[in-house]
């Protein structure tokens, strides 16, 4: 990112002027080159919203709405397009005053990165946009503003956003006085030889989702866990509840981003980060986790699930499972005390959702033929350095920069003159 401190709004071709030029200027230029502008076109390029002295045209609203629809952004695309373009105008005004403009190389790189999320080259992505009535300049403007705004927020607030060593200690639970909690959504699909190709294709599509609404719809449609009814949404949980490997992955996400597909025993899992926050209460790491697994034949058949539910309702602690398994083959019951990194990942993920003495019937074994009743017996707290200081520090910085940006935009919007034409 380059900062052009000598940049002036009246310079030859700044991107601010390109994005905010008036409908009259567009109509005049078109008339000079091609003759009078048809009435329909004049209406298309007429002002739709005025933000201070900047104009958002009907054409821009139409283009952004189509673009958001292709990105599967939740909600009404027309309303979202209007809100986003108003915020863009406010951002552009600030960027013009700061003299920040991304280079052409940076814009192309940003466009290419966005295309890559759909596993497409930039040209392939532009072709898809064109087939759906979205002009290349719409993607370019969207990318240009986003890059410049992130640079401005970092330049203005980075010093304030960086956590101290003590704050990182607290976030990692090393001081015993604080921690980090994450808000995740999950989508877990069983996989076997018959459905492997289909599941892998769906998982790749879901991994490219960037909005919570789209992920929620996918979870309701494809997930096999109990959270599918709520769109895969999980409650706030301490970061340290998650398996160490998943902690690193989650800390690398921005809100809205989705993990790559994670292979589990007989399943594929994807997680979306919805939010991250610091907490004042202690967030201990764990040296060991004790759990029990009781196995029932029948997999996820109604009969097996009913039997599993009956057992779960009849027990209060892991010790009670010994009575349930009495006189049965010893292989029907496992009880383990393992370090977090040693626990099979699908079990570790499910245990992260449980409090001591809670149960889950989400997992299977033996290619889906055996249902697992999983029960968390307890966790042994101890300092755990699996989450690196750098990862935690970066996650806290990004969370704080996002909060600063949101606060600034709220203030700019409150002070702005905004009117529909």
Coordinates of C-alpha atoms in Angstrom, one line a residue, residues 169-170 173-178 280-283:
X169 CA -0.9 -13.3 28.8
X170 CA -4.4 -12.6 30.0
X173 CA -5.0 -17.6 30.3
X174 CA -1.5 -17.3 31.5
X175 CA -2.3 -14.7 34.1
X176 CA -5.4 -16.5 35.3
X177 CA -7.4 -13.2 35.0
X178 CA -8.8 -13.2 31.5
X280 CA -12.2 -10.6 32.2
X281 CA -12.7 -13.9 33.8
X282 CA -10.0 -16.6 34.0
X283 CA -9.7 -18.8 30.9

